[in-house]
Amino acid sequence: RHGQFKTFTTADGLPTNEVKQIQTNPAGGLLIATTNGWVTLSNDKFSPYSAGGNWYDLKIRFTRAGSEWHYDKEGLHELGNGAERTFAVHGRVSDASLFESGDGSLWAGIPTGMLVHVANDQLQSFTTRDGLPPLPADAAIGSFVEDTQGDLWLGSANGLVRCRNGRFTTYTTADGLSSNGILSLFADREGTIWIGTTTGGLNRLTRQFITSYSTRDGLAGDNVYPIYEDRDGIIWIGTHRLCFFKDGAIKEFAGAGLSFPPALADVQTIGQDAAGRVWISSYEKIAYVENGRIVEPPAAARKIPGAQAIYTDRDRNIWFGSKDGLFKLSGEVLTAYTTQDGLPGKDVKVIHQDRSGTIWIGTYDGLARFKDGSFSSFTIEDGLGSNRVRSLYEDADGILWIGTYDGGLSRMADGRITTYKVSEGLFNNGVFQILEDGRGNFWLSSNRGIYRVSRQQLNDFAAGRANRINCVAYGKLDGMLNTECNGGRQPAGVKARDGKLWFPTQGGVVVIDPEAVPFNNQPPPILIEGVQLDGAPIGFADGISMKPGQSSLEIHFTGLSFIKPEQVRFRYQLIGQDADWIDAGTRRTVNYSYLPPGAYTFQVMATNSDGVWNNQPSTLRIRVLPPFYRTWWFVTIALIALIGLGAVAYTVRVNQLKRLNEARAVFSRQLIDSQEDERKRIAAELHDSIGQELLIIKNRAALSLKLLADPERAREQIAQIDGSASQAITEVRQIAYDLRPHHLDAIGLTQSLEELVERVASASQISLTAEIDNIDDVGAQQMAINIYRIVQEGLNNVVKHSGADNAKLTIRRTPREIAVRLTDNGKGFSLDQQTAGASGFGLKGLSERARMLGGSFNVDSTPGQGTTISIRIPHRANQNGN
């Protein structure tokens, strides 16, 4: 109870610890038989049953109607409604058994080899004369069970007995039982009968609907290819030789005429023409059967090099498909069709004429349609599952179904092809033959057995009303001697006029009675069998909890069905992670390598082999605990800390921005002051120098005009004017050079820098040397001007502030950057007291120009040991001056 066991013994009130039988007590609780008497159990308390007696002297059976049957040494008694009836039946009570059938009647096995049946107040007895097996002395029918068909099954010491419509049939080890001694019988919820034996273990009994025929049943060979039913109802079977099935027996055809010469061995195809002649063909020869004789065909047909498909159309033409093309025999006229006529391939496997009169031909290079004298083809490019077509079937709606060797089943309707493969739920991608039963199911043969699928379900899939199809497969456990079916010959199976389906296999012929196939309408109960966490099994009755560090979760489940359990399919969903159900197929395990912290519910559903789902899933609650750093309290503390750090970072950043803005304001003011000073200097030079020189030139020119009468003095004034003009021109050039060095455009950046160094060296007392790489093409003109100004301002700083007597300029070029290095041996300064950003506008201007060029600026200086300025400027070689 609820997964817990409790044992009841004499200490709890049982008369003895030997319990013989348990049944439901109509008054509530249980009625229990022991070797020391009958007792009832209610609310875990035992009470003696008023009928008294013990198991050996009294047998009791309650019926669903509330009657109570007793069997003792005085006979069989029925107690009900305050009355008692007794039937004179005598035998040893200890081995007797009682059973109520579905119609409410009572069966009793009496230890004299007799079986009695009480129905409608009448008692009827059965013995060996009625078909019961002989039993040892004082033995009785000891067990009963009723199946879903209403048949009663009886267990005896001499086999299993079936009672159907008052007739008894006994099954023994000759019929497959492992032992003739039957101890117990049970019918499960799916209708399977289970048989417990004395020495042979457990047997399972299922209803037979597949019959197999092989060489032991009269076939000439077990490797069968074509099967055909003629208009007289005779089933023709092609194997090593021609055979036929008639009056319930298989015989080998041994007619007169050609009498099966070697050329007709290994029959490949069978068909019947409009005249009733049965045509057969081997690899090499074609003939037909007429009046019990094998007859040579017309001369025209002898030209056909063996056939593997024979088909008669409604115009009485006989079509032959061979490995060398398609042939049509019209009377005595033979017409051949090959790939040159439009066939997609010459290896023809199957021929069919649809209701409109169109001829369809299946080849190993695609499907062909012959209409109005011309061929059109369909291949995998048109949606066909495979080009290797083996079977064709037209259903009642005019839909053409195409079976392939290895590409599944295709459906052609309204010019649209839908293909079904294993990925869509098909059991196998081989479809060698397509037969339809009276229930609307397709039966398909393959290399792995025969399987069934609903035609309506296939149509629903094609229309988008279903996303998967369900197939039921049949094999050796269902009665097939060999699961490898044969195909590629026509017809590779036939639906006989009695509705039974005949299929060829490599182990003989399989005959299926589709009307006898049971439909299992019982959905399988679902059971979660086990859970493993990081590879170790854990308890899961109350759900599971995963601690931090535990990650790998594995869940095992199953569906409880004994009817084709290997075809039970599952789907599962982890609520909290999966948005929808996940199709697991037949897999009974699911793995989760990682689950985020949280609460989940795992649920799983199952369907039996007939596609009946159990819509009450089995569930498992899962809780994944978070690590400490993902708990609410840790997140709260971390959030508070982050807010605090954010506030500190914000304050620091605001202060940085303030300082940066202040520095930029100072720089802007200094820049403006520098620009004003430069304007003042230029204005002063223009006024005091150039202006004065021009005034002198003007005055001397006026004086020269007055002295025209004195040539000697006039020449002296003109000479003075020339000197003053030359001086003014020199000063104008110098001012212009300071504003924009024209050398950059005339001789380039490299040579301009070299001249700048020479000019500074000649105008100062400093020994100045330079090593400059060619940098003429490093970028746009603005970049060249800035590099020139950087060097110019750096040299001016050395001359004005360093107090050095020796300095060196080095400019190196790499593929990615220009490195400028200016070193002097002057007085230097302390970086702690006067950083590059505050060491005068000169260094600040150098830093700003370097920043504008996307470069870096660095100053290394020590008091008394000189100063080194390093600037690195990225560049890209100038292309077309841009």
CSV table of N, CA and C in Angstrom, one decimal, residues 141-190:
chain,number,residue,atom,x,y,z
A,141,ILE,N,-10.1,-29.4,-13.2
A,141,ILE,CA,-9.8,-28.1,-13.9
A,141,ILE,C,-9.5,-27.1,-12.8
A,142,GLY,N,-8.3,-26.7,-12.7
A,142,GLY,CA,-7.9,-25.9,-11.6
A,142,GLY,C,-7.9,-24.4,-11.7
A,143,SER,N,-7.9,-23.9,-13.0
A,143,SER,CA,-7.9,-22.5,-13.2
A,143,SER,C,-8.7,-22.1,-14.4
A,144,PHE,N,-9.3,-20.9,-14.4
A,144,PHE,CA,-10.1,-20.3,-15.4
A,144,PHE,C,-9.8,-18.9,-15.7
A,145,VAL,N,-10.0,-18.5,-17.0
A,145,VAL,CA,-9.9,-17.1,-17.4
A,145,VAL,C,-10.8,-16.9,-18.6
A,146,GLU,N,-11.3,-15.7,-18.8
A,146,GLU,CA,-12.2,-15.4,-19.9
A,146,GLU,C,-11.5,-14.3,-20.7
A,147,ASP,N,-11.4,-14.5,-22.1
A,147,ASP,CA,-10.7,-13.5,-22.9
A,147,ASP,C,-11.7,-12.4,-23.4
A,148,THR,N,-11.2,-11.5,-24.1
A,148,THR,CA,-12.0,-10.4,-24.6
A,148,THR,C,-13.0,-10.8,-25.7
A,149,GLN,N,-12.8,-12.0,-26.3
A,149,GLN,CA,-13.7,-12.5,-27.3
A,149,GLN,C,-14.9,-13.3,-26.7
A,150,GLY,N,-14.8,-13.5,-25.3
A,150,GLY,CA,-15.8,-14.3,-24.6
A,150,GLY,C,-15.5,-15.7,-24.5
A,151,ASP,N,-14.3,-16.1,-25.0
A,151,ASP,CA,-13.9,-17.5,-24.9
A,151,ASP,C,-13.4,-17.8,-23.5
A,152,LEU,N,-13.8,-19.0,-23.0
A,152,LEU,CA,-13.3,-19.4,-21.7
A,152,LEU,C,-12.1,-20.4,-21.8
A,153,TRP,N,-11.1,-20.1,-21.1
A,153,TRP,CA,-9.8,-20.8,-21.1
A,153,TRP,C,-9.7,-21.6,-19.8
A,154,LEU,N,-9.4,-22.8,-19.8
A,154,LEU,CA,-9.3,-23.7,-18.7
A,154,LEU,C,-7.9,-24.3,-18.5
A,155,GLY,N,-7.4,-24.3,-17.3
A,155,GLY,CA,-6.1,-24.9,-17.1
A,155,GLY,C,-6.2,-26.3,-16.4
A,156,SER,N,-5.5,-27.2,-17.0
A,156,SER,CA,-5.6,-28.6,-16.5
A,156,SER,C,-4.2,-29.2,-16.4
A,157,ALA,N,-4.2,-30.4,-15.9
A,157,ALA,CA,-2.9,-31.1,-15.8
A,157,ALA,C,-2.5,-31.7,-17.1
A,158,ASN,N,-3.3,-31.6,-18.1
A,158,ASN,CA,-3.0,-32.2,-19.4
A,158,ASN,C,-3.2,-31.2,-20.6
A,159,GLY,N,-2.9,-29.9,-20.2
A,159,GLY,CA,-2.9,-28.9,-21.3
A,159,GLY,C,-3.9,-27.8,-21.0
A,160,LEU,N,-3.9,-26.8,-22.0
A,160,LEU,CA,-4.8,-25.7,-22.0
A,160,LEU,C,-6.0,-25.9,-22.8
A,161,VAL,N,-7.2,-25.6,-22.3
A,161,VAL,CA,-8.4,-26.0,-22.9
A,161,VAL,C,-9.2,-24.7,-23.2
A,162,ARG,N,-9.7,-24.5,-24.5
A,162,ARG,CA,-10.5,-23.4,-24.8
A,162,ARG,C,-11.9,-23.9,-25.0
A,163,CYS,N,-12.9,-23.1,-24.4
A,163,CYS,CA,-14.3,-23.4,-24.6
A,163,CYS,C,-14.9,-22.3,-25.4
A,164,ARG,N,-15.3,-22.6,-26.7
A,164,ARG,CA,-15.9,-21.6,-27.6
A,164,ARG,C,-17.2,-22.2,-28.1
A,165,ASN,N,-18.3,-21.5,-27.8
A,165,ASN,CA,-19.6,-21.9,-28.2
A,165,ASN,C,-19.9,-23.3,-27.8
A,166,GLY,N,-19.5,-23.7,-26.6
A,166,GLY,CA,-19.8,-25.0,-26.0
A,166,GLY,C,-18.9,-26.1,-26.6
A,167,ARG,N,-17.9,-25.8,-27.4
A,167,ARG,CA,-16.9,-26.7,-27.9
A,167,ARG,C,-15.6,-26.5,-27.3
A,168,PHE,N,-14.9,-27.7,-27.0
A,168,PHE,CA,-13.7,-27.6,-26.3
A,168,PHE,C,-12.5,-28.0,-27.2
A,169,THR,N,-11.4,-27.2,-27.1
A,169,THR,CA,-10.2,-27.5,-27.9
A,169,THR,C,-9.0,-27.5,-26.9
A,170,THR,N,-8.2,-28.5,-27.0
A,170,THR,CA,-7.1,-28.6,-26.1
A,170,THR,C,-5.8,-28.3,-26.8
A,171,TYR,N,-4.9,-27.5,-26.2
A,171,TYR,CA,-3.6,-27.2,-26.7
A,171,TYR,C,-2.6,-27.7,-25.7
A,172,THR,N,-1.5,-28.3,-26.3
A,172,THR,CA,-0.5,-28.9,-25.5
A,172,THR,C,0.9,-28.5,-26.0
A,173,THR,N,1.9,-29.2,-25.5
A,173,THR,CA,3.3,-28.8,-25.9
A,173,THR,C,3.4,-28.9,-27.5
A,174,ALA,N,2.6,-29.8,-28.1
A,174,ALA,CA,2.7,-29.9,-29.5
A,174,ALA,C,2.3,-28.6,-30.2
A,175,ASP,N,1.5,-27.7,-29.5
A,175,ASP,CA,1.1,-26.5,-30.1
A,175,ASP,C,1.9,-25.3,-29.6
A,176,GLY,N,3.0,-25.6,-28.8
A,176,GLY,CA,3.9,-24.5,-28.4
A,176,GLY,C,3.9,-24.3,-26.9
A,177,LEU,N,3.1,-24.9,-26.1
A,177,LEU,CA,3.1,-24.8,-24.7
A,177,LEU,C,4.5,-25.3,-24.2
A,178,SER,N,5.0,-24.7,-23.2
A,178,SER,CA,6.3,-25.2,-22.6
A,178,SER,C,6.0,-26.3,-21.6
A,179,SER,N,4.8,-26.5,-21.2
A,179,SER,CA,4.5,-27.6,-20.3
A,179,SER,C,3.0,-27.8,-20.3
A,180,ASN,N,2.6,-29.1,-20.2
A,180,ASN,CA,1.1,-29.4,-20.2
A,180,ASN,C,0.5,-29.2,-18.8
A,181,GLY,N,1.3,-29.1,-17.8
A,181,GLY,CA,0.7,-28.8,-16.5
A,181,GLY,C,0.4,-27.4,-16.3
A,182,ILE,N,-0.8,-27.0,-16.2
A,182,ILE,CA,-1.2,-25.6,-16.1
A,182,ILE,C,-1.6,-25.3,-14.6
A,183,LEU,N,-1.0,-24.4,-14.0
A,183,LEU,CA,-1.3,-24.0,-12.6
A,183,LEU,C,-2.2,-22.8,-12.5
A,184,SER,N,-2.0,-21.8,-13.4
A,184,SER,CA,-2.7,-20.6,-13.2
A,184,SER,C,-2.9,-19.9,-14.6
A,185,LEU,N,-4.0,-19.1,-14.7
A,185,LEU,CA,-4.3,-18.3,-15.9
A,185,LEU,C,-4.6,-16.9,-15.5
A,186,PHE,N,-4.3,-16.0,-16.3
A,186,PHE,CA,-4.6,-14.6,-16.1
A,186,PHE,C,-4.7,-13.8,-17.4
A,187,ALA,N,-5.8,-13.0,-17.4
A,187,ALA,CA,-6.0,-12.1,-18.6
A,187,ALA,C,-5.7,-10.7,-18.2
A,188,ASP,N,-4.7,-10.1,-18.8
A,188,ASP,CA,-4.3,-8.7,-18.4
A,188,ASP,C,-5.2,-7.7,-19.1
A,189,ARG,N,-5.0,-6.4,-18.8
A,189,ARG,CA,-5.9,-5.4,-19.2
A,189,ARG,C,-5.9,-5.2,-20.7
A,190,GLU,N,-4.9,-5.7,-21.4
A,190,GLU,CA,-4.9,-5.6,-22.8
A,190,GLU,C,-5.4,-6.8,-23.5
